[in-house]
PDB file of C-alpha atoms in Angstrom:
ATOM      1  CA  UNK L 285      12.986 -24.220  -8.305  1.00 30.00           C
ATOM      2  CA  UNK L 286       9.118 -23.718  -9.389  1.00 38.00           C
ATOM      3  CA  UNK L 287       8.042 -26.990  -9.001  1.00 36.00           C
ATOM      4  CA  UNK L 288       9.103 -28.690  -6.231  1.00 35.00           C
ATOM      5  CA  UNK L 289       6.446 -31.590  -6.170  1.00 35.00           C
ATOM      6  CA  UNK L 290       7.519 -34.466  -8.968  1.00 36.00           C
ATOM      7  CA  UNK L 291       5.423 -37.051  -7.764  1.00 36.00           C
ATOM      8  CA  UNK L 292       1.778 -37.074  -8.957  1.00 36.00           C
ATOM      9  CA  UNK L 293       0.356 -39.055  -5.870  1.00 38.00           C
ATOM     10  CA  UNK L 294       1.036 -36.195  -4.050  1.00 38.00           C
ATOM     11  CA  UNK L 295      -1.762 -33.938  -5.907  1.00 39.00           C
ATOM     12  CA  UNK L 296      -3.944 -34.539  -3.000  1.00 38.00           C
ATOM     13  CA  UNK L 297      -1.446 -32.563  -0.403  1.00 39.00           C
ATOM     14  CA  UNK L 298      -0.845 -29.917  -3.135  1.00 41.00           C
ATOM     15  CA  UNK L 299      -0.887 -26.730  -1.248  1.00 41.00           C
ATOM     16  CA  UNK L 300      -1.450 -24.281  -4.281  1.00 41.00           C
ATOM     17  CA  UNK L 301      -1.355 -20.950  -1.832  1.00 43.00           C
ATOM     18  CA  UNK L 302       2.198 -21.975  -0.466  1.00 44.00           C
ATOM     19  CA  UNK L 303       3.104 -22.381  -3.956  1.00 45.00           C
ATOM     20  CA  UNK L 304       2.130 -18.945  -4.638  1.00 45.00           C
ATOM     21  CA  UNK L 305       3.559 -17.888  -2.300  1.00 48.00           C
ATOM     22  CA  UNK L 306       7.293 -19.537  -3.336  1.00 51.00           C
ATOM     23  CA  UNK L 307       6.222 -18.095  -7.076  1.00 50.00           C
ATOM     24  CA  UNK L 308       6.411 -14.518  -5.507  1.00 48.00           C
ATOM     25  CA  UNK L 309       9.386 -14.994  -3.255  1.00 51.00           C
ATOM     26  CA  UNK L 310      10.931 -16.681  -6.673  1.00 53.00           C
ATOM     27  CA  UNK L 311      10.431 -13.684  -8.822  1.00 50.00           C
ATOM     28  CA  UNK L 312      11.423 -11.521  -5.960  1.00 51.00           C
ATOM     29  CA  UNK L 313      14.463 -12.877  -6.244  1.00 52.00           C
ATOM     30  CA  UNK L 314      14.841 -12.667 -10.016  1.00 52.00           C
ATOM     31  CA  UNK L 315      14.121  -9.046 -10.302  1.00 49.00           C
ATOM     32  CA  UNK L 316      15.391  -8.030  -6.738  1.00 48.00           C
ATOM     33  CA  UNK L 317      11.976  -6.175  -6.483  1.00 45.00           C
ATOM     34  CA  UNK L 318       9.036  -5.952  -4.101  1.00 44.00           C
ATOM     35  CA  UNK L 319       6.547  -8.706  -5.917  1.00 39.00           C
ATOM     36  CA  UNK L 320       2.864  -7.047  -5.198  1.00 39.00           C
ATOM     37  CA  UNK L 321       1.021  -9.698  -6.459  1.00 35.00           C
ATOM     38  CA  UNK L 322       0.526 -12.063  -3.765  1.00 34.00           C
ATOM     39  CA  UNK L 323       0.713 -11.382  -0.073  1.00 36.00           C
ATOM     40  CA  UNK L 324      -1.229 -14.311   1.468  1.00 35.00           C
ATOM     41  CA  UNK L 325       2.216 -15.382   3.509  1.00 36.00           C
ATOM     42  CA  UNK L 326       2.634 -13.084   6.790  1.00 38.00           C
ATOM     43  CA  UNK L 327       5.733 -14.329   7.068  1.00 38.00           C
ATOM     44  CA  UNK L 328       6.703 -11.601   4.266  1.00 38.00           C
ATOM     45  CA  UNK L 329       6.342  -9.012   6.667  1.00 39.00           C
ATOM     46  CA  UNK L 330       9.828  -6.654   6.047  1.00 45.00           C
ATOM     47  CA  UNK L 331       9.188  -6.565   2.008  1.00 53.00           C
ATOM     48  CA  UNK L 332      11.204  -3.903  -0.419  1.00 59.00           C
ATOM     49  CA  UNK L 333       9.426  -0.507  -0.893  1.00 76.00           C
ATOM     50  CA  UNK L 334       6.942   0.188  -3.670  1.00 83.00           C
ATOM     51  CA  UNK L 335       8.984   2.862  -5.713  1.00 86.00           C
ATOM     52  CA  UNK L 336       8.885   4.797  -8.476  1.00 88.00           C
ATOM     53  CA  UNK L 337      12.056   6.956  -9.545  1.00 88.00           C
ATOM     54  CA  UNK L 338      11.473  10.341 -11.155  1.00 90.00           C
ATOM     55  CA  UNK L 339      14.316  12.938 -12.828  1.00 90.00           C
ATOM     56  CA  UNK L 340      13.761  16.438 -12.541  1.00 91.00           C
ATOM     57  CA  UNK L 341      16.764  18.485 -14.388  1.00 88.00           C
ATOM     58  CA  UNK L 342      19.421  17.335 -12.397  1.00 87.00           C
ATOM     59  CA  UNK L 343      17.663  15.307  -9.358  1.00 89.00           C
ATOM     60  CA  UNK L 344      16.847  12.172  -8.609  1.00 89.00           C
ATOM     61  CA  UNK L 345      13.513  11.903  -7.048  1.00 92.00           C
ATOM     62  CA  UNK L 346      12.089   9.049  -4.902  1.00 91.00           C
ATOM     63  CA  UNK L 347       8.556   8.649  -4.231  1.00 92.00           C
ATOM     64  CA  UNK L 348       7.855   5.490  -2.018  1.00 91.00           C
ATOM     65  CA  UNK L 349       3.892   4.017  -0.561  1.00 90.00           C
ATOM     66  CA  UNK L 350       4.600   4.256   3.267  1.00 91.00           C
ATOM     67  CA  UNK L 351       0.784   4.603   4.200  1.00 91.00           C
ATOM     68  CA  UNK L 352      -0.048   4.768   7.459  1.00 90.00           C
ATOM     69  CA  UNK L 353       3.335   6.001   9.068  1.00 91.00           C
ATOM     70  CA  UNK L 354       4.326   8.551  11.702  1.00 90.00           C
ATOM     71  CA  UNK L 355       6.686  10.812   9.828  1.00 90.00           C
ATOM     72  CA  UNK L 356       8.746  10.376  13.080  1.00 90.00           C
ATOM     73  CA  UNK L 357       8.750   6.679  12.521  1.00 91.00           C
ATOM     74  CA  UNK L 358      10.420   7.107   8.981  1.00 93.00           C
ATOM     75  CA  UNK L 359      14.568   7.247   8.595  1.00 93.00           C
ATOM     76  CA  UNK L 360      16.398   8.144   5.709  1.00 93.00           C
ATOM     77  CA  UNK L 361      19.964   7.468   5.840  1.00 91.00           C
ATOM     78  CA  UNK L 362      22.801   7.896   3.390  1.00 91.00           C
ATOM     79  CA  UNK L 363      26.195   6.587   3.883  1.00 89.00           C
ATOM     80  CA  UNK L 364      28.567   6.020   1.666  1.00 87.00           C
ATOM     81  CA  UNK L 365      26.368   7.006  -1.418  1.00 84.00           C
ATOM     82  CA  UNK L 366      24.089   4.210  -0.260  1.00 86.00           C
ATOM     83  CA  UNK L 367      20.593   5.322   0.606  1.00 88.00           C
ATOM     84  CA  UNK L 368      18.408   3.686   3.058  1.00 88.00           C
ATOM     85  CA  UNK L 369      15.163   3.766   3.688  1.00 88.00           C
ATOM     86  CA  UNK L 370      13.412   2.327   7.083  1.00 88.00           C
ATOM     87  CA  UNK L 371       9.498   2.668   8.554  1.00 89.00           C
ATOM     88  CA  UNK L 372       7.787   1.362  10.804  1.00 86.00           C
ATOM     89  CA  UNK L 373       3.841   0.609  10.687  1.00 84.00           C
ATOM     90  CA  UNK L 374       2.531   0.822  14.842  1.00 77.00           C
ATOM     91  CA  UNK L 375      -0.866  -0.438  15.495  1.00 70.00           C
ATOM     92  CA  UNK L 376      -2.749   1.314  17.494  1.00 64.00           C
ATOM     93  CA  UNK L 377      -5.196  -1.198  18.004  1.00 63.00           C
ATOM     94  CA  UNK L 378      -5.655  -2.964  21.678  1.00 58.00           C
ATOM     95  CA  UNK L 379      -5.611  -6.452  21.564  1.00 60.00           C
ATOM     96  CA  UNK L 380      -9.507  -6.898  21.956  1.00 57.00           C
ATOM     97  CA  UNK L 381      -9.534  -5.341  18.048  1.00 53.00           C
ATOM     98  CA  UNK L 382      -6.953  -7.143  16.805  1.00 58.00           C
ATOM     99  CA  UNK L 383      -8.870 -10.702  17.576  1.00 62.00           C
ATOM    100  CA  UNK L 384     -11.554  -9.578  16.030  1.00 81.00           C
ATOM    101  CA  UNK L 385     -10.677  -9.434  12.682  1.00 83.00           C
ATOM    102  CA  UNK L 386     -13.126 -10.100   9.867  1.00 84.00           C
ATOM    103  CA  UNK L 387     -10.695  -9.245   6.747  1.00 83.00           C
ATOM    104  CA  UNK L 388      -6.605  -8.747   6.804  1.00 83.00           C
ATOM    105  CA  UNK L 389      -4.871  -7.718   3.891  1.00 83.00           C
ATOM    106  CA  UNK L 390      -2.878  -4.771   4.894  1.00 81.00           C
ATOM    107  CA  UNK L 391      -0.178  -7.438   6.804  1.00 65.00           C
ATOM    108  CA  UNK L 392       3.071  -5.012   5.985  1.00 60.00           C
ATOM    109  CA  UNK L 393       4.281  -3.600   8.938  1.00 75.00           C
ATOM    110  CA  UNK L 394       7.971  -3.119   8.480  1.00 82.00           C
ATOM    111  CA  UNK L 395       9.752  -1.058   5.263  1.00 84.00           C
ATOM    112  CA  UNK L 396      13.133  -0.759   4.259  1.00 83.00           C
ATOM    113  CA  UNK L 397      14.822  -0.210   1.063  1.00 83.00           C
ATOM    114  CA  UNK L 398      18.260   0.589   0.048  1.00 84.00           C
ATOM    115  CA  UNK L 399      19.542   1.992  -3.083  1.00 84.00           C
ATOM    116  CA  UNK L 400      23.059   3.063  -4.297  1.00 84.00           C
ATOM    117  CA  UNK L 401      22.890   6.522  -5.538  1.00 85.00           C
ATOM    118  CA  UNK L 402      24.752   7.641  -8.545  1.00 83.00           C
ATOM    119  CA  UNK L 403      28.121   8.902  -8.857  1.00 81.00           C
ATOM    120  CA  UNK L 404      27.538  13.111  -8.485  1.00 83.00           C
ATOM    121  CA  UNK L 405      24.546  12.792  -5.955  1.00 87.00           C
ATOM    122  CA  UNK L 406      25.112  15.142  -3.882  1.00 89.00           C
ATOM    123  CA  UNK L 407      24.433  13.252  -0.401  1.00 88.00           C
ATOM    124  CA  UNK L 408      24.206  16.560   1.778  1.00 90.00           C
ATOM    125  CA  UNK L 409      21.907  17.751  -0.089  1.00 92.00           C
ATOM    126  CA  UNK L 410      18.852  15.205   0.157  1.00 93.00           C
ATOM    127  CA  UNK L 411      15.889  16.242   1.467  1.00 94.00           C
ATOM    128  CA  UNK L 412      12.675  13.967   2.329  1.00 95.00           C
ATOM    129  CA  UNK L 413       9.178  14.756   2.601  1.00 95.00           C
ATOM    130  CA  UNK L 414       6.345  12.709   3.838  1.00 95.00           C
ATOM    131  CA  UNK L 415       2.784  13.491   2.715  1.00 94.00           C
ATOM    132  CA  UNK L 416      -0.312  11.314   2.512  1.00 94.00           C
ATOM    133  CA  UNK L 417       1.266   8.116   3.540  1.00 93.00           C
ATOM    134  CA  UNK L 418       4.184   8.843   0.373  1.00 94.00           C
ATOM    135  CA  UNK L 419       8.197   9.517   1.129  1.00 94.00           C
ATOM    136  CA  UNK L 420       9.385  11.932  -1.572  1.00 95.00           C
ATOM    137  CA  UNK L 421      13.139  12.021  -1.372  1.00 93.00           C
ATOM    138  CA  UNK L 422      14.664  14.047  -3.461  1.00 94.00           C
ATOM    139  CA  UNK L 423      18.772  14.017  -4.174  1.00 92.00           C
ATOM    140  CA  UNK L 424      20.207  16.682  -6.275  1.00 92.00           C
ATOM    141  CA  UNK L 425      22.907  15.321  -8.504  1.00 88.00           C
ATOM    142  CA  UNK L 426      26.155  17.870  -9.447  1.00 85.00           C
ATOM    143  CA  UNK L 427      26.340  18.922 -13.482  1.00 78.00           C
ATOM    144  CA  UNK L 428      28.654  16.158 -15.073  1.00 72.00           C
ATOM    145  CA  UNK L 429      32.282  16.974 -14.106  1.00 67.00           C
ATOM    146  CA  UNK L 430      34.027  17.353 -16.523  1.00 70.00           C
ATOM    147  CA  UNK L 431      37.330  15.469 -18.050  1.00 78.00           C
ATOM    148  CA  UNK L 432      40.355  17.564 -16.507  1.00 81.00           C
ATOM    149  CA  UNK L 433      42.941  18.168 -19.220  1.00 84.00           C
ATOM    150  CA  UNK L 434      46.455  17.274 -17.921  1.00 86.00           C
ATOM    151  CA  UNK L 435      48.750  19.241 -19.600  1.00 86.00           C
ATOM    152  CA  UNK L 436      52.054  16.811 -20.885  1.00 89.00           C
ATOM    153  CA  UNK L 437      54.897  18.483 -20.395  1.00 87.00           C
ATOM    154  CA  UNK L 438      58.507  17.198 -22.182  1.00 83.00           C
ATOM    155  CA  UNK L 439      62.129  18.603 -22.036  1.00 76.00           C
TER     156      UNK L 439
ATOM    157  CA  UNK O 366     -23.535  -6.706  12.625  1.00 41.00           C
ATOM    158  CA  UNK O 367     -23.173 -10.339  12.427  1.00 42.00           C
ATOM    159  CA  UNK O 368     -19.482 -11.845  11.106  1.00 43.00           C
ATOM    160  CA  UNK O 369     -21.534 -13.302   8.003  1.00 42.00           C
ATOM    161  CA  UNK O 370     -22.882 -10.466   6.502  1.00 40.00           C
ATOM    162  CA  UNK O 371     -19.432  -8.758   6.668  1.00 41.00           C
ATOM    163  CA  UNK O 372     -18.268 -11.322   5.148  1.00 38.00           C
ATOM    164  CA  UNK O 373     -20.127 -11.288   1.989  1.00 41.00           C
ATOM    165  CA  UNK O 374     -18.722  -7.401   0.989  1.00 41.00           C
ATOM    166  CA  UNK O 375     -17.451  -8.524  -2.497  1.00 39.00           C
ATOM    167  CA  UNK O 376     -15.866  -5.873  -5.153  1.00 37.00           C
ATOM    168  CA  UNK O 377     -19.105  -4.805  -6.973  1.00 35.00           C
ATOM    169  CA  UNK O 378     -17.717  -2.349  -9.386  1.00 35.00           C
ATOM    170  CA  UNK O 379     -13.618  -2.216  -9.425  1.00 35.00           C
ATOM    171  CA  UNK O 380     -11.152  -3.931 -12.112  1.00 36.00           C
ATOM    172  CA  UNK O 381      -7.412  -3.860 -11.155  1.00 36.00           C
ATOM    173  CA  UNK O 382      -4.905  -3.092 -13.418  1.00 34.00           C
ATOM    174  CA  UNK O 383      -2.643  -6.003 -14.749  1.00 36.00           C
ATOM    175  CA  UNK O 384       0.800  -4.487 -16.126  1.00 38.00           C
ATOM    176  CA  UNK O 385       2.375  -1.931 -14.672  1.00 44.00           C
ATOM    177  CA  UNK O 386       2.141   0.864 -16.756  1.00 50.00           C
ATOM    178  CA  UNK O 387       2.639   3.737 -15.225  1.00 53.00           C
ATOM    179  CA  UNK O 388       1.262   6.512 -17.382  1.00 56.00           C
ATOM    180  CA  UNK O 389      -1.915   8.243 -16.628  1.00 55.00           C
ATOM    181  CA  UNK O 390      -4.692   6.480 -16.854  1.00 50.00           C
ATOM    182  CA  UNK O 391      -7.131   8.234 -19.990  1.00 51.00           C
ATOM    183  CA  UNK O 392     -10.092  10.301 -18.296  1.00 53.00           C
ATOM    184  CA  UNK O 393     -12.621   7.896 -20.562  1.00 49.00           C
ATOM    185  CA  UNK O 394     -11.795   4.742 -19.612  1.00 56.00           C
ATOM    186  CA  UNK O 395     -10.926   4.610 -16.119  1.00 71.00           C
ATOM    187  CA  UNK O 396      -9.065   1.715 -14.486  1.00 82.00           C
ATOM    188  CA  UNK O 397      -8.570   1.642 -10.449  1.00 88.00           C
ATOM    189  CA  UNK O 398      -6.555   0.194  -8.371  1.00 88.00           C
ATOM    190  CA  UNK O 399      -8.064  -1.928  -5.778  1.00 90.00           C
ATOM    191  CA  UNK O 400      -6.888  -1.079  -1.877  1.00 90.00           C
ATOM    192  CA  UNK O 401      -5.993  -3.326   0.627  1.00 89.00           C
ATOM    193  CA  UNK O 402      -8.069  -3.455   3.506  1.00 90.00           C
ATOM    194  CA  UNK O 403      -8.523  -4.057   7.035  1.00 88.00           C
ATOM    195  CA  UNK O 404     -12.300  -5.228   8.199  1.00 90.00           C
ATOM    196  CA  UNK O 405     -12.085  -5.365  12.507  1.00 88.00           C
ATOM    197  CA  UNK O 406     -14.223  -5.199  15.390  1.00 87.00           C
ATOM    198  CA  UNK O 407     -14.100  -2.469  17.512  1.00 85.00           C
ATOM    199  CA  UNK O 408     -16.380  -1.884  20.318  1.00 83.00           C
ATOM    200  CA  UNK O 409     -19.692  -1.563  18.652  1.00 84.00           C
ATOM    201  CA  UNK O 410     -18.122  -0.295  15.519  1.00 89.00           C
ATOM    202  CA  UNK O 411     -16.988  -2.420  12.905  1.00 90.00           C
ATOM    203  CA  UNK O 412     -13.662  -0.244  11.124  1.00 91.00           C
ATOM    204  CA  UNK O 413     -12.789  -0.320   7.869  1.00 93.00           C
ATOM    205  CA  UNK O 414      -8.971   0.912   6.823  1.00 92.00           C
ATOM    206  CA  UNK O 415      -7.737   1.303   3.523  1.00 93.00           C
ATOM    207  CA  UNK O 416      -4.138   1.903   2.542  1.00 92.00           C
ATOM    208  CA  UNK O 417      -3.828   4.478  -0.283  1.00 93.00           C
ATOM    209  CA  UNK O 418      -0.811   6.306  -0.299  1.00 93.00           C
ATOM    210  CA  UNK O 419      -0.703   9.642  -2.582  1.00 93.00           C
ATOM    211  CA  UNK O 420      -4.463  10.157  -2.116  1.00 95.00           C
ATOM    212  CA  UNK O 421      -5.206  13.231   0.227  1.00 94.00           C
ATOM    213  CA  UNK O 422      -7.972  14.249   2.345  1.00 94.00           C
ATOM    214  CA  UNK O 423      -9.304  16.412  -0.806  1.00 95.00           C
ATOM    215  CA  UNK O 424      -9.901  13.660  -3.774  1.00 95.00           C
ATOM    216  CA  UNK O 425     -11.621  10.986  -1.446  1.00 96.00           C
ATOM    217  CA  UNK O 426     -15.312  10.280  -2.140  1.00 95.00           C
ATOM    218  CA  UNK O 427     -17.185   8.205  -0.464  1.00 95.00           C
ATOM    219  CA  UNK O 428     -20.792   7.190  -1.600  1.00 94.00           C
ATOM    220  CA  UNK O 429     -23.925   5.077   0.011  1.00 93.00           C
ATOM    221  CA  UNK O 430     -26.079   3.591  -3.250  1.00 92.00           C
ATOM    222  CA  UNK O 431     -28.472   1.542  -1.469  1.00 90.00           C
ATOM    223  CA  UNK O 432     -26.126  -0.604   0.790  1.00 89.00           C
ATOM    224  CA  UNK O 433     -23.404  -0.395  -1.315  1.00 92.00           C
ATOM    225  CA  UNK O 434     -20.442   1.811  -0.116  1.00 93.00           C
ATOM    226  CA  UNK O 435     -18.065   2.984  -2.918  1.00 94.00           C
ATOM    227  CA  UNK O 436     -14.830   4.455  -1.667  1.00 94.00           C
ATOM    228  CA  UNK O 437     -12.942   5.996  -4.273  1.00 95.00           C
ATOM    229  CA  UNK O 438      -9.468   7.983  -3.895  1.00 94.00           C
ATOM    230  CA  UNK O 439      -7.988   9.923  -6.988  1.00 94.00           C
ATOM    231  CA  UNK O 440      -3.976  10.101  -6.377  1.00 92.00           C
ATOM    232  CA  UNK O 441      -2.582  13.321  -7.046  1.00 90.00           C
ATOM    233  CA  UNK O 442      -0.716  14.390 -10.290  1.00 90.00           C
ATOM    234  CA  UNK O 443       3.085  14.236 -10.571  1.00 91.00           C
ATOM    235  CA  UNK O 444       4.557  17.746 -12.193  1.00 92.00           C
ATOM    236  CA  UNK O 445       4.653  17.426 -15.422  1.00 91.00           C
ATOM    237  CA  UNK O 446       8.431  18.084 -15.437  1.00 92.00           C
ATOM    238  CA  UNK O 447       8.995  14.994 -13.879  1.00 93.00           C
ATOM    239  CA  UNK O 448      10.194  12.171 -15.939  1.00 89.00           C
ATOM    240  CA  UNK O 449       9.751   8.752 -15.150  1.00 88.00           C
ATOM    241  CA  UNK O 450      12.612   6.231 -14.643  1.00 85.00           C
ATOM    242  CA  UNK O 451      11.645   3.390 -12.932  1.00 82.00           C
ATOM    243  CA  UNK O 452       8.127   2.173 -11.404  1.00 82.00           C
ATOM    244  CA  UNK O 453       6.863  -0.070  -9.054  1.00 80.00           C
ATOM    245  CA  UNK O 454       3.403   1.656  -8.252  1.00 81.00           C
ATOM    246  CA  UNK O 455       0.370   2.500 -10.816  1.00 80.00           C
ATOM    247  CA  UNK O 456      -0.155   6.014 -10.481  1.00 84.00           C
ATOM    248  CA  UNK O 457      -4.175   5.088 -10.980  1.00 87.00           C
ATOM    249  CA  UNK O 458      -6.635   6.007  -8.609  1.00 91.00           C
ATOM    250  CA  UNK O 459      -8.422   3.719  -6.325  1.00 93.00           C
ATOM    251  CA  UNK O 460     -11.634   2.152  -5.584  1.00 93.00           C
ATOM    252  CA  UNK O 461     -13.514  -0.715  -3.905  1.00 92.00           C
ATOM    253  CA  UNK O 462     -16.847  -0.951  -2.757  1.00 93.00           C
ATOM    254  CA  UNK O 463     -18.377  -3.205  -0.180  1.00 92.00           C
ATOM    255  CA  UNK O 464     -21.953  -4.536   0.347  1.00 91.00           C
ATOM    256  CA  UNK O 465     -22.926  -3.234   3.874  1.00 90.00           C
ATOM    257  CA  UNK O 466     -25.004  -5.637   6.022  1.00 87.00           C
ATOM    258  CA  UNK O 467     -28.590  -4.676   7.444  1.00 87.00           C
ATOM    259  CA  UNK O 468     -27.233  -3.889  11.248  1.00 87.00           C
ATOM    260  CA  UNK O 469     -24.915  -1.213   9.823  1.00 90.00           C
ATOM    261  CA  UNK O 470     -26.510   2.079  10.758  1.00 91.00           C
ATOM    262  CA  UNK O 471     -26.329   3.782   7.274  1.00 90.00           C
ATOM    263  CA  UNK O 472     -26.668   7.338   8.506  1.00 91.00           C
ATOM    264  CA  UNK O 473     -23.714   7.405  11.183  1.00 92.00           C
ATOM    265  CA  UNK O 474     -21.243   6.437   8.775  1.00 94.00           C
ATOM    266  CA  UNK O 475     -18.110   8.408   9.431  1.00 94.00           C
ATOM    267  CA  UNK O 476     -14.596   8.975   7.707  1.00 96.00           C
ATOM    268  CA  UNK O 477     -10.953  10.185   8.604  1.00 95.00           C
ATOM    269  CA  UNK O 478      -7.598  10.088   6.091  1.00 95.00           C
ATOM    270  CA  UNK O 479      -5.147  10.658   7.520  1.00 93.00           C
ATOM    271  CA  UNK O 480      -1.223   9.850   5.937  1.00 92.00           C
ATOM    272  CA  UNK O 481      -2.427   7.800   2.975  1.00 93.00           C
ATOM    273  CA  UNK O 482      -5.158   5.136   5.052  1.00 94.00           C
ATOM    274  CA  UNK O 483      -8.842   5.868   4.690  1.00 95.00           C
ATOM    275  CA  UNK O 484     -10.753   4.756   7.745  1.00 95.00           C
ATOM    276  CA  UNK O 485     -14.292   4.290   7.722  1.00 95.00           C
ATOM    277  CA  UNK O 486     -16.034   3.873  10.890  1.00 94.00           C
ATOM    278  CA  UNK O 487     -19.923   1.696  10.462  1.00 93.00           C
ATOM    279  CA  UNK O 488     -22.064   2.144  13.899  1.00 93.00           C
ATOM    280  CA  UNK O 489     -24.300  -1.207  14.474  1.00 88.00           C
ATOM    281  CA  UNK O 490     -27.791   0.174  14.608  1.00 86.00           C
ATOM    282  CA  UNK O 491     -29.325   0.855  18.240  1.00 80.00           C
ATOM    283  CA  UNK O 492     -31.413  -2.616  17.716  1.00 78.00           C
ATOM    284  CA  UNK O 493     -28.801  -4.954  16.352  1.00 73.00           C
ATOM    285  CA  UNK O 494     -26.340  -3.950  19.809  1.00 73.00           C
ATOM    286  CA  UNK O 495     -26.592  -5.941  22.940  1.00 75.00           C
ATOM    287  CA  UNK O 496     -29.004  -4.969  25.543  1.00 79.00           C
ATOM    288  CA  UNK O 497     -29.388  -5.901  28.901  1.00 83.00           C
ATOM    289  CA  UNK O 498     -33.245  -5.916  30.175  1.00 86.00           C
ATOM    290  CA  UNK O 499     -33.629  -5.592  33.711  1.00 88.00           C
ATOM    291  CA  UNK O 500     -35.710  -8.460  35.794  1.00 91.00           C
ATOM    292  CA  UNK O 501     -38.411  -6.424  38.014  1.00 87.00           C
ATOM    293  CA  UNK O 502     -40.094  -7.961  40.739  1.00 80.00           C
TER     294      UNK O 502
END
């Protein structure tokens, strides 16, 4: 539901940010992906990671944007070949600095993702590194098993 | 430095990618990313904090062209051997520059990076800070 206003009387109320807003929680939903485009709402504050998935060989390789993190801060989880991903953003700011704001677009504060890994990731295996404000997580993946012949045996 | 002439800092030079396309940007024709930023108050500083993951201490330059301040933060490469699958974030380099206002002491500008956030401290200049004068007899 785009368009959620029918009436044309009510042009006068239309709040075109909030609708932006709704567009990007809309196609959030569509894609099931973190929609970068608009981020006026601080309401969004827990939003998906920013992702990109390599292959090297065999492994899967995650590189997530987590700028701005304690490395302690970070978790990386896998249970039941499902991968999660959780960070925290502290600010270190008193409370004098943080009413004194002249410009806030950095409003992300929370991160989580969660992906299900393939079928031959080898889960005790994974290894994460964090280096300038990016989570590299890297899961090595077993060679393809192979089809076990079953031998049929008749009297 | 007054509110309003912070206000005014504008994006004099950057264009932001539209699609996500994720290869490397050609060396002739460079696009940036634009950062997100933070603009706040502190003390008599006035902080500035970028967010730009992937970009190390190394490949940031920051340059003063009149009272223009040009921060600019070149990502580092992916091994070639890597093949992408899936992406959510331009591997582009970023910039964004900012018009400074006249109370910002141009030469104690200072800089830290640390995990992916650029912060960029800009003193007030002696005059534009409050003094107190004392009443003599």
């Amino acid at each position: 539901m785009l368009i959620t206003r029918q009436n044309m009387n009510d042009w006068n109320e239309f709040d075109l940010f909030n609708s932006f807003d709704k567009l990007g929680l809309e196609i959030n939903k569509l894609f099931g992906l973190p929609f970068n485009g608009f981020r006026a709402n601080p309401a969004l504050e827990d939003e998906g990671l920013s992702t990109n998935l390599y292959t090297e060989g065999n492994d899967l390789i995650f590189r997530s944007s987590i700028p701005g993190v304690a490395p302690e801060q970070i978790s990386v989880n896998v249970k039941d070949n499902v991968l999660t991903i959780d960070a925290e953003r502290k600010s270190e700011k008193s409370d004098e600095a943080q009413s004194k704001y002249f410009r806030r677009e950095r409003s992300q504060s929370r991160y989580h993702g969660t992906i299900t890994l393939p079928e031959g990731a080898q889960v005790d295996k994974v290894t994460a590194e964090y280096k300038d404000g990016v989570l590299t997580v890297r899961v090595p993946r077993a060679e393809k098993p192979q089809p076990k012949q079953i031998c049929v045996s008749c009297e | 430095m007054s509110n309003k002439n912070l206000e005014k800092n504008v994006n004099v030079t950057s264009s932001v990618a539209q699609n996500c396309d994720c290869s490397p940007a050609p060396k002739t024709d460079r696009v940036f990313r634009i950062p997100r930023a933070d603009i706040y108050q502190n003390g008599d500083n006035v902080e500035l904090e970028l967010d730009m993951p992937g970009v190390s201490k190394e490949n940031v330059q920051i340059s003063l062209e009149g009272n223009v301040l040009t921060l600019t933060g070149r990502v580092g490469e992916i091994p070639s051997d890597w093949s992408l699958i899936h992406c959510e974030s331009l591997q582009r380099d970023y910039q964004r520059a900012f018009e400074l206002g006249s109370d910002v002491d141009l030469e104690n500008i200072k800089a830290t990076m640390n995990a992916g956030v650029l912060r960029v401290t800009l003193p007030k200049m002696a005059t534009a800070k409050p003094r107190k004068i004392e009443v003599t007899a």
